[in-house]
CSV table of C-alpha atoms in Angstrom, one decimal:
chain,number,residue,atom,x,y,z
A,1,MET,CA,27.4,56.3,-64.2
A,2,ILE,CA,27.2,52.8,-62.9
A,3,ALA,CA,28.5,51.9,-59.2
A,4,ILE,CA,30.0,48.2,-59.4
A,5,ILE,CA,30.7,47.8,-55.5
A,6,LYS,CA,34.3,46.3,-54.9
A,7,TYR,CA,35.0,44.3,-51.7
A,8,ASN,CA,36.6,41.4,-51.2
A,9,ALA,CA,34.4,38.7,-53.8
A,10,GLY,CA,36.3,37.2,-56.4
A,11,ASN,CA,37.5,39.3,-58.9
A,12,THR,CA,34.9,42.4,-60.4
A,13,LYS,CA,37.0,42.7,-63.7
A,14,SER,CA,34.9,40.1,-65.2
A,15,VAL,CA,31.4,42.6,-64.1
A,16,GLU,CA,33.1,45.7,-65.2
A,17,ASN,CA,34.0,44.5,-68.7
A,18,ALA,CA,31.1,43.3,-69.6
A,19,VAL,CA,28.8,47.5,-68.6
A,20,LYS,CA,31.8,48.9,-71.1
A,21,ARG,CA,31.0,46.7,-73.9
A,22,LEU,CA,26.9,47.3,-73.6
A,23,GLY,CA,28.3,51.7,-73.4
A,24,PHE,CA,27.8,51.8,-70.0
A,25,ASP,CA,30.9,53.9,-68.3
A,26,CYS,CA,31.4,52.5,-64.7
A,27,ILE,CA,33.4,52.5,-61.6
A,28,ILE,CA,34.4,50.1,-59.0
A,29,THR,CA,34.0,51.0,-55.8
A,30,ASP,CA,34.2,51.4,-52.3
A,31,ASP,CA,33.3,54.8,-51.4
A,32,PRO,CA,29.9,55.1,-49.9
A,33,SER,CA,28.8,58.5,-52.0
A,34,GLU,CA,30.0,57.7,-55.4
A,35,ILE,CA,28.5,55.0,-54.3
A,36,LYS,CA,25.1,56.3,-52.9
A,37,ARG,CA,26.1,58.8,-56.3
A,38,ALA,CA,25.9,55.9,-58.6
A,39,ASN,CA,22.4,55.5,-61.4
A,40,LYS,CA,22.7,52.3,-61.1
A,41,VAL,CA,24.9,49.9,-59.2
A,42,ILE,CA,26.3,46.3,-59.7
A,43,PHE,CA,26.3,44.0,-56.6
A,44,PRO,CA,28.9,41.3,-57.9
A,45,GLY,CA,30.9,38.5,-56.0
A,46,VAL,CA,31.9,35.1,-55.8
A,47,GLY,CA,33.3,33.9,-53.1
A,48,GLU,CA,32.3,32.1,-49.3
A,49,ALA,CA,28.8,34.4,-47.6
A,50,SER,CA,30.7,34.6,-44.7
A,51,THR,CA,34.2,36.6,-44.9
A,52,ALA,CA,31.9,38.2,-47.6
A,53,MET,CA,29.7,39.7,-44.6
A,54,ALA,CA,31.2,39.6,-42.0
A,55,TYR,CA,34.2,42.8,-45.0
A,56,LEU,CA,30.8,44.0,-45.7
A,57,LYS,CA,29.9,44.0,-42.2
A,58,GLN,CA,33.1,45.8,-41.0
A,59,HIS,CA,33.3,47.6,-44.2
A,60,GLN,CA,29.1,48.9,-43.0
A,61,LEU,CA,28.8,48.5,-47.0
A,62,ASP,CA,25.9,46.3,-45.4
A,63,LYS,CA,23.9,49.2,-44.0
A,64,LEU,CA,24.3,50.4,-46.9
A,65,ILE,CA,23.6,48.4,-49.5
A,66,VAL,CA,19.6,47.8,-48.0
A,67,SER,CA,19.5,52.2,-47.8
A,68,LEU,CA,20.5,51.9,-51.5
A,69,LYS,CA,17.4,53.5,-53.8
A,70,GLN,CA,18.6,53.1,-57.2
A,71,PRO,CA,18.2,50.4,-58.9
A,72,VAL,CA,20.8,47.7,-57.6
A,73,LEU,CA,21.4,44.4,-59.3
A,74,GLY,CA,23.2,41.6,-56.9
A,75,ILE,CA,24.9,39.0,-58.9
A,76,CYS,CA,26.2,35.1,-57.4
A,77,LEU,CA,27.0,35.4,-54.0
A,78,GLY,CA,25.6,39.0,-54.7
A,79,LEU,CA,21.7,37.7,-54.3
A,80,GLN,CA,22.9,35.4,-52.0
A,81,LEU,CA,24.3,37.8,-49.7
A,82,MET,CA,21.0,40.2,-49.6
A,83,CYS,CA,18.9,37.0,-49.0
A,84,LYS,CA,18.2,36.4,-45.1
A,85,SER,CA,20.2,34.4,-43.9
A,86,SER,CA,23.2,31.2,-45.9
A,87,GLU,CA,24.0,27.8,-44.5
A,88,GLU,CA,28.1,28.9,-46.0
A,89,GLY,CA,28.8,29.3,-43.1
A,90,ASN,CA,25.6,29.9,-40.8
A,91,THR,CA,25.8,33.5,-42.1
A,92,LYS,CA,23.2,36.3,-41.2
A,93,CYS,CA,22.8,38.3,-44.5
A,94,LEU,CA,21.5,41.2,-45.8
A,95,GLY,CA,17.9,40.1,-44.9
A,96,ILE,CA,16.4,42.4,-48.4
A,97,PHE,CA,14.7,39.8,-49.9
A,98,ASP,CA,12.1,37.4,-47.5
A,99,THR,CA,14.4,33.4,-48.7
A,100,VAL,CA,17.2,31.5,-47.1
A,101,VAL,CA,20.1,30.2,-48.6
A,102,LYS,CA,20.7,26.8,-49.0
A,103,LYS,CA,23.3,24.1,-50.1
A,104,PHE,CA,22.4,21.9,-52.9
A,105,PRO,CA,22.5,18.6,-51.5
A,106,PRO,CA,24.7,15.6,-53.0
A,107,ILE,CA,22.8,14.5,-54.9
A,108,ASP,CA,24.8,14.8,-58.6
A,109,ILE,CA,27.9,17.3,-59.3
A,110,VAL,CA,28.4,20.2,-56.8
A,111,PRO,CA,29.2,22.7,-57.8
A,112,HIS,CA,26.0,23.7,-60.2
A,113,MET,CA,28.6,24.6,-63.0
A,114,GLY,CA,27.9,24.9,-66.6
A,115,TRP,CA,25.1,26.1,-68.4
A,116,ASN,CA,21.2,25.9,-67.6
A,117,ASN,CA,17.8,27.3,-68.6
A,118,LEU,CA,15.9,29.7,-67.3
A,119,LEU,CA,11.8,28.6,-66.6
A,120,GLU,CA,9.4,31.1,-65.9
A,121,THR,CA,11.2,33.7,-66.5
A,122,SER,CA,8.6,38.3,-66.1
A,123,GLY,CA,9.2,41.0,-64.7
A,124,ALA,CA,11.9,43.5,-66.6
A,125,MET,CA,15.0,42.0,-66.2
A,126,PHE,CA,14.1,39.5,-69.1
A,127,LYS,CA,12.3,41.1,-71.7
A,128,GLY,CA,13.6,39.7,-74.4
A,129,ILE,CA,14.5,36.9,-73.1
A,130,SER,CA,12.5,33.3,-74.0
A,131,GLN,CA,12.8,30.6,-71.8
A,132,THR,CA,14.5,28.0,-72.6
A,133,ASN,CA,17.6,30.2,-73.2
A,134,ASP,CA,20.8,29.1,-71.0
A,135,VAL,CA,22.8,30.9,-68.9
A,136,TYR,CA,26.0,30.1,-67.0
A,137,PHE,CA,25.6,29.0,-63.3
A,138,VAL,CA,28.9,28.5,-60.9
A,139,HIS,CA,27.4,28.0,-57.0
A,140,SER,CA,27.1,25.0,-54.7
A,141,TYR,CA,24.6,27.2,-53.1
A,142,TYR,CA,21.0,28.1,-54.0
A,143,ALA,CA,18.9,30.4,-53.0
A,144,GLU,CA,15.5,28.8,-51.9
A,145,LEU,CA,12.3,29.2,-54.3
A,146,VAL,CA,10.1,33.0,-52.8
A,147,LYS,CA,7.6,35.1,-54.2
A,148,ASP,CA,9.5,37.6,-55.5
A,149,THR,CA,11.5,35.1,-57.7
A,150,VAL,CA,11.7,36.3,-61.4
A,151,ALA,CA,13.4,32.9,-62.9
A,152,THR,CA,14.0,29.7,-61.8
A,153,CYS,CA,15.7,27.2,-62.6
A,154,ASN,CA,16.5,23.4,-61.9
A,155,TYR,CA,19.5,21.2,-61.0
A,156,ILE,CA,18.4,18.8,-58.1
A,157,LEU,CA,15.7,21.0,-56.8
A,158,PRO,CA,14.3,24.0,-58.3
A,159,PHE,CA,15.8,27.1,-57.2
A,160,SER,CA,15.7,31.3,-57.3
A,161,ALA,CA,17.6,32.4,-60.4
A,162,ALA,CA,16.8,35.6,-60.3
A,163,ILE,CA,14.4,37.3,-57.4
A,164,GLN,CA,13.6,41.0,-57.6
A,165,LYS,CA,11.9,43.2,-54.7
A,166,ASP,CA,11.7,46.9,-55.1
A,167,ASN,CA,14.6,47.9,-56.8
A,168,PHE,CA,16.9,45.1,-55.6
A,169,TYR,CA,17.3,42.9,-58.6
A,170,ALA,CA,19.5,39.9,-58.3
A,171,THR,CA,20.5,37.0,-60.3
A,172,GLN,CA,22.1,33.5,-59.1
A,173,PHE,CA,23.5,33.7,-62.7
A,174,HIS,CA,26.7,35.1,-64.1
A,175,THR,CA,25.3,38.0,-66.2
A,176,GLU,CA,28.6,38.9,-67.9
A,177,LYS,CA,29.6,35.0,-68.5
A,178,SER,CA,26.3,34.7,-70.2
A,179,ALA,CA,27.2,35.6,-73.3
A,180,GLN,CA,24.1,37.6,-75.6
A,181,ILE,CA,21.5,36.5,-73.5
A,182,GLY,CA,23.7,37.7,-70.5
A,183,GLU,CA,24.4,40.5,-72.4
A,184,ILE,CA,20.2,41.0,-72.7
A,185,ILE,CA,19.1,40.8,-69.1
A,186,LEU,CA,22.8,42.7,-67.9
A,187,ASN,CA,21.8,45.5,-71.0
A,188,ASN,CA,17.7,45.4,-69.8
A,189,PHE,CA,18.9,46.0,-65.9
A,190,LEU,CA,21.4,48.8,-66.5
A,191,SER,CA,18.0,50.6,-69.1
A,192,LEU,CA,15.8,50.3,-66.3
B,1,MET,CA,18.3,21.3,-66.9
B,2,LEU,CA,22.1,21.7,-67.3
B,3,LYS,CA,24.6,21.4,-70.4
B,4,LYS,CA,26.8,19.3,-71.6
B,5,ARG,CA,29.7,21.7,-72.4
B,6,ILE,CA,32.0,21.5,-75.5
B,7,ILE,CA,34.9,23.7,-74.3
B,8,PRO,CA,37.6,24.8,-77.5
B,9,CYS,CA,41.3,25.0,-76.1
B,10,LEU,CA,43.3,27.8,-78.0
B,11,ASP,CA,47.4,26.8,-77.6
B,12,ILE,CA,49.4,30.3,-76.9
B,13,GLN,CA,52.6,30.8,-77.6
B,14,ASN,CA,54.1,34.8,-76.9
B,15,GLY,CA,50.2,36.0,-77.4
B,16,ARG,CA,49.9,34.6,-80.7
B,17,THR,CA,47.6,31.1,-81.4
B,18,VAL,CA,49.7,28.2,-82.0
B,19,LYS,CA,48.1,25.8,-85.2
B,20,GLY,CA,45.9,27.6,-85.8
B,21,ILE,CA,43.5,27.4,-88.7
B,22,ASN,CA,42.5,29.7,-91.6
B,23,PHE,CA,39.2,30.3,-91.9
B,24,LEU,CA,37.8,32.4,-95.0
B,25,ASP,CA,36.7,34.5,-92.3
B,26,ILE,CA,39.2,35.5,-90.2
B,27,ARG,CA,41.4,37.6,-90.9
B,28,ASP,CA,44.5,36.4,-89.3
B,29,ALA,CA,43.8,32.6,-87.3
B,30,GLY,CA,47.3,33.3,-85.1
B,31,ASP,CA,45.5,36.2,-83.1
B,32,PRO,CA,43.8,34.5,-79.8
B,33,ILE,CA,40.9,36.9,-79.8
B,34,GLU,CA,40.2,36.3,-83.4
B,35,LEU,CA,39.7,32.9,-83.1
B,36,ALA,CA,38.3,32.5,-79.5
B,37,LYS,CA,35.9,35.2,-81.1
B,38,ARG,CA,35.3,33.1,-83.7
B,39,TYR,CA,34.2,29.9,-81.4
B,40,VAL,CA,32.1,32.1,-78.8
B,41,GLU,CA,30.3,33.4,-82.2
B,42,GLU,CA,29.8,29.0,-83.0
B,43,GLY,CA,28.7,28.6,-80.0
B,44,ALA,CA,31.4,27.2,-77.3
B,45,ASP,CA,30.7,26.7,-73.8
B,46,GLU,CA,33.4,27.7,-72.8
B,47,LEU,CA,37.6,29.0,-73.7
B,48,VAL,CA,40.7,27.1,-72.5
B,49,PHE,CA,43.9,29.3,-72.9
B,50,LEU,CA,47.6,27.5,-73.0
B,51,ASP,CA,50.4,28.3,-72.7
B,52,ILE,CA,53.0,26.8,-74.0
B,53,THR,CA,55.6,30.1,-73.7
B,54,ALA,CA,55.5,29.2,-69.8
B,55,THR,CA,59.4,31.2,-69.2
B,56,ASN,CA,59.4,34.0,-67.0
B,57,GLU,CA,59.4,36.7,-69.7
B,58,LYS,CA,56.8,35.9,-71.1
B,59,ARG,CA,54.9,35.7,-68.3
B,60,LYS,CA,53.8,39.4,-69.3
B,61,THR,CA,52.0,39.2,-72.7
B,62,LEU,CA,49.6,36.1,-70.9
B,63,VAL,CA,48.4,38.6,-68.6
B,64,ASP,CA,48.6,41.6,-70.7
B,65,LEU,CA,46.6,39.2,-73.9
B,66,VAL,CA,44.0,37.2,-70.9
B,67,GLU,CA,43.3,41.0,-70.3
B,68,LYS,CA,42.6,41.3,-73.6
B,69,ILE,CA,40.2,38.5,-73.8
B,70,SER,CA,38.2,39.5,-71.0
B,71,ARG,CA,37.3,42.5,-72.5
B,72,GLU,CA,35.8,40.4,-75.6
B,73,ILE,CA,34.7,37.7,-74.7
B,74,ASN,CA,31.8,36.9,-72.4
B,75,ILE,CA,31.4,33.4,-71.4
B,76,PRO,CA,34.3,31.7,-68.9
B,77,PHE,CA,37.0,30.8,-69.9
B,78,THR,CA,40.4,29.1,-68.6
B,79,VAL,CA,44.3,29.5,-68.9
B,80,GLY,CA,46.9,28.0,-67.9
B,81,GLY,CA,50.2,26.4,-68.4
B,82,GLY,CA,53.6,27.4,-66.1
B,83,ILE,CA,51.4,28.3,-63.9
B,84,ASN,CA,53.4,28.0,-60.4
B,85,SER,CA,52.4,30.2,-57.4
B,86,MET,CA,49.7,32.0,-56.4
B,87,GLU,CA,51.1,34.6,-57.5
B,88,ASP,CA,50.8,33.6,-61.2
B,89,ALA,CA,47.2,32.3,-61.2
B,90,SER,CA,46.3,36.0,-58.9
B,91,ALA,CA,47.6,37.6,-61.5
B,92,ILE,CA,45.4,35.4,-64.3
B,93,ILE,CA,43.1,35.7,-62.2
B,94,LYS,CA,43.3,39.8,-61.8
B,95,ALA,CA,43.7,40.1,-65.2
B,96,GLY,CA,40.1,38.7,-66.0
B,97,ALA,CA,39.9,34.4,-66.5
B,98,ASP,CA,37.2,33.2,-64.4
B,99,LYS,CA,40.1,29.9,-63.5
B,100,VAL,CA,43.6,28.9,-63.3
B,101,SER,CA,44.5,25.1,-64.4
B,102,ILE,CA,47.4,23.8,-62.6
B,103,ASN,CA,49.4,20.3,-63.3
B,104,SER,CA,52.4,19.7,-62.3
B,105,ALA,CA,52.6,22.9,-59.9
B,106,ALA,CA,49.9,20.9,-58.5
B,107,ILE,CA,52.4,17.4,-58.5
B,108,LYS,CA,54.7,19.2,-56.3
B,109,ARG,CA,53.3,21.4,-54.0
B,110,PRO,CA,49.1,19.3,-53.5
B,111,GLN,CA,49.5,23.0,-50.7
B,112,LEU,CA,48.9,25.5,-54.0
B,113,ILE,CA,45.6,23.9,-54.9
B,114,THR,CA,44.7,24.7,-51.2
B,115,GLU,CA,45.9,28.1,-51.3
B,116,ILE,CA,43.8,29.5,-54.5
B,117,ALA,CA,40.9,27.1,-54.0
B,118,LYS,CA,40.7,29.6,-50.3
B,119,GLN,CA,42.2,32.8,-51.8
B,120,PHE,CA,39.5,33.1,-55.2
B,121,GLY,CA,36.9,29.8,-54.2
B,122,SER,CA,37.1,26.4,-55.7
B,123,GLN,CA,35.3,27.1,-58.3
B,124,ALA,CA,38.5,28.9,-59.8
B,125,VAL,CA,40.5,25.8,-59.4
B,126,VAL,CA,41.0,23.3,-62.7
B,127,LEU,CA,43.4,20.4,-61.9
B,128,ALA,CA,44.6,19.2,-64.7
B,129,ILE,CA,45.6,15.8,-64.9
B,130,ASP,CA,47.8,13.9,-67.5
B,131,THR,CA,47.3,10.5,-67.4
B,132,LYS,CA,48.1,7.3,-68.8
B,133,PHE,CA,47.7,3.5,-69.5
B,134,GLU,CA,50.8,2.0,-68.7
B,135,ASN,CA,51.0,-1.9,-66.2
B,136,ASN,CA,47.6,-2.5,-66.9
B,137,GLU,CA,47.1,1.0,-64.7
B,138,TRP,CA,46.5,4.6,-65.3
B,139,HIS,CA,49.2,6.8,-64.2
B,140,VAL,CA,50.1,9.8,-63.8
B,141,TYR,CA,52.9,12.5,-65.1
B,142,SER,CA,53.6,15.4,-64.8
B,143,ASN,CA,56.1,19.0,-67.3
B,144,GLY,CA,54.3,18.0,-70.4
B,145,GLY,CA,53.8,14.1,-70.4
B,146,LYS,CA,56.9,14.2,-69.8
B,147,ILE,CA,57.8,12.6,-66.3
B,148,PRO,CA,55.9,9.2,-64.5
B,149,VAL,CA,54.8,10.8,-61.7
B,150,GLY,CA,54.3,7.2,-59.5
B,151,LEU,CA,51.0,8.3,-58.3
B,152,LYS,CA,47.2,6.0,-60.3
B,153,THR,CA,45.1,8.3,-61.4
B,154,ILE,CA,42.0,8.2,-59.3
B,155,ASP,CA,44.3,8.5,-56.4
B,156,TRP,CA,45.3,12.1,-57.4
B,157,ALA,CA,42.3,13.3,-58.8
B,158,LEU,CA,40.4,11.8,-55.2
B,159,GLU,CA,43.4,13.3,-53.6
B,160,GLY,CA,42.9,16.8,-55.8
B,161,GLU,CA,39.2,17.0,-55.4
B,162,LYS,CA,39.7,17.3,-51.1
B,163,LEU,CA,42.7,19.4,-51.9
B,164,GLY,CA,39.8,21.8,-52.7
B,165,ALA,CA,40.3,21.3,-56.5
B,166,GLY,CA,36.8,22.4,-58.6
B,167,GLU,CA,37.0,20.8,-61.8
B,168,ILE,CA,39.2,18.6,-63.0
B,169,LEU,CA,40.1,18.3,-66.7
B,170,LEU,CA,41.6,15.1,-67.7
B,171,THR,CA,44.0,14.5,-70.9
B,172,SER,CA,44.9,11.1,-72.2
B,173,MET,CA,47.8,11.2,-73.0
B,174,ASN,CA,47.7,7.6,-74.5
B,175,ASN,CA,44.0,8.7,-76.9
B,176,ASP,CA,45.9,12.8,-77.6
B,177,GLY,CA,46.2,13.5,-80.8
B,178,THR,CA,44.9,9.4,-82.4
B,179,LYS,CA,41.6,11.1,-83.2
B,180,ASN,CA,39.9,7.6,-82.2
B,181,GLY,CA,38.4,9.1,-79.2
B,182,PHE,CA,38.1,9.6,-75.8
B,183,ALA,CA,38.9,7.3,-72.8
B,184,LEU,CA,35.7,6.1,-72.1
B,185,ASP,CA,37.0,4.0,-68.9
B,186,ILE,CA,38.9,6.0,-67.2
B,187,THR,CA,37.2,9.1,-67.8
B,188,ASN,CA,34.0,7.3,-65.9
B,189,LYS,CA,35.8,6.5,-63.0
B,190,ILE,CA,36.5,9.6,-62.3
B,191,SER,CA,33.8,10.4,-62.7
B,192,GLN,CA,31.8,8.4,-61.1
B,193,GLN,CA,33.9,8.5,-58.1
B,194,LEU,CA,34.2,12.5,-57.7
B,195,GLN,CA,31.8,15.0,-57.3
B,196,ILE,CA,33.1,18.2,-59.1
B,197,PRO,CA,32.9,18.6,-62.8
B,198,ILE,CA,35.5,16.2,-64.7
B,199,ILE,CA,36.3,17.3,-68.2
B,200,ALA,CA,37.5,15.3,-70.4
B,201,SER,CA,40.3,15.3,-73.4
B,202,GLY,CA,42.4,13.1,-76.1
B,203,GLY,CA,41.0,11.5,-78.9
B,204,ALA,CA,38.2,13.5,-79.9
B,205,GLY,CA,38.1,12.5,-83.6
B,206,THR,CA,34.7,12.4,-84.7
B,207,LYS,CA,31.5,14.1,-83.5
B,208,LEU,CA,30.8,10.3,-82.8
B,209,HIS,CA,33.1,10.7,-80.3
B,210,PHE,CA,31.8,13.7,-77.5
B,211,LYS,CA,28.6,11.7,-78.3
B,212,GLU,CA,29.9,8.3,-76.5
B,213,VAL,CA,32.4,10.6,-73.9
B,214,PHE,CA,28.7,12.2,-72.7
B,215,GLU,CA,26.9,8.7,-73.1
B,216,GLN,CA,29.0,6.3,-71.4
B,217,THR,CA,30.8,8.8,-69.1
B,218,LYS,CA,29.6,11.5,-66.2
B,219,ALA,CA,32.0,14.0,-67.9
B,220,SER,CA,30.8,17.2,-68.0
B,221,GLY,CA,32.0,18.3,-70.6
B,222,ALA,CA,34.2,17.9,-73.3
B,223,LEU,CA,37.5,19.8,-74.5
B,224,ALA,CA,39.2,19.5,-78.0
B,225,ALA,CA,41.7,21.5,-79.7
B,226,SER,CA,43.5,20.4,-82.7
B,227,ILE,CA,40.2,20.0,-84.5
B,228,PHE,CA,38.1,23.0,-83.9
B,229,HIS,CA,41.3,25.1,-85.0
B,230,PHE,CA,41.9,22.6,-88.6
B,231,GLY,CA,38.2,22.7,-89.0
B,232,GLU,CA,37.3,19.3,-89.1
B,233,ILE,CA,34.4,19.3,-87.4
B,234,SER,CA,32.5,22.9,-86.6
B,235,ILE,CA,31.1,23.7,-83.0
B,236,GLN,CA,28.5,24.3,-84.3
B,237,ILE,CA,26.9,21.0,-86.5
B,238,LEU,CA,29.0,19.4,-83.2
B,239,LYS,CA,26.8,21.1,-81.3
B,240,THR,CA,23.2,20.7,-83.8
B,241,TYR,CA,24.3,16.3,-84.4
B,242,LEU,CA,24.0,16.3,-79.9
B,243,LYS,CA,21.5,17.9,-79.8
B,244,THR,CA,19.8,15.5,-82.4
B,245,GLU,CA,21.8,12.7,-80.6
B,246,ASN,CA,19.4,13.0,-77.9
B,247,ILE,CA,22.7,15.1,-75.5
B,248,LEU,CA,21.6,18.2,-73.3
B,249,ILE,CA,23.5,20.9,-75.1
B,250,ARG,CA,23.3,24.3,-75.3
């Protein structure tokens, strides 16, 4: 069973649908015991960092996420909340990844919205993915490059498109909205 | 590099696609799901579903359809047409739409843009602007292009951005349906002055028109309906062409 963490950041419907399209069972839940019991956990998120972190703390999901031992996949805001901090609302985040989240300098259109190609992909998530592949991004903040970065992307500057450390995986792009390429990446995670 | 987006628009009435084409391998061109899937296969970067029914009784049909689209489609999609309130927007987004497009309702009550953006994020709010060039200026029209609002298009676009819109869908009424190309001047003006992405709409008739709008404006995407519906240009052929013309395309 795959658990999708339910919290106040955006809707989780698209992620649920994408998981089901790939033939996996999933539940959307904020119940700690259900999340702990799941084979894999997805931590999605669209929204604002400080509000999302406040909610996670209030429901003690912050400590729970950090303590998980099974593979966990953060998506979009999920990735950002797994970093040390975010400039969005000056937020202290979960600190799983040793990097910080900053706002794009306004020298081009912000948000970075649309299809952009991955560079320097590595690791289990990107099995079968070539570097010319485009995936779908929507974000105004980015995670700086770190040694655990497993895919980079270039927009205004190079940033972490995906990060992986131990059992924690995360993508800045929306795997659930990135056509077949997104499905391969999501399937790679779900099949770990 | 960030790619320019090609966005087919599907007009929906009572849960069915209107002015659908007859692709040989599509059983039912009136089925929005089948047509949408076909566009995705051809390489559409995003889809827009525009509900032209827009009566309250039909709302439920639209929400059901959005749920179905969300189950079947693996690229982002926007839903617009008759979204008048936070409740309307919320129902559509919760059903799985990535973005809602609002037009007349935002003109009537600009705060609606901010409310939806606060709840779901700016990226979920597309401000659709219907614009017409007359008396030497681009003006905003509401109610499907029937009523002049008394606003300059550039002012309304800037205001919309300030209120929290994540994107502007700019339709030129002078160009719409003409197949003579996009309104390059106003699209360029707005895309130069705003920080958020601009989607050009209205007037696409040939592959060259897409090249022009991407070369001569800062538009992030281009939307078209009839040329795709009637199979005059396939998305695949269009994208191949634009790539050979050195436009950044997925």
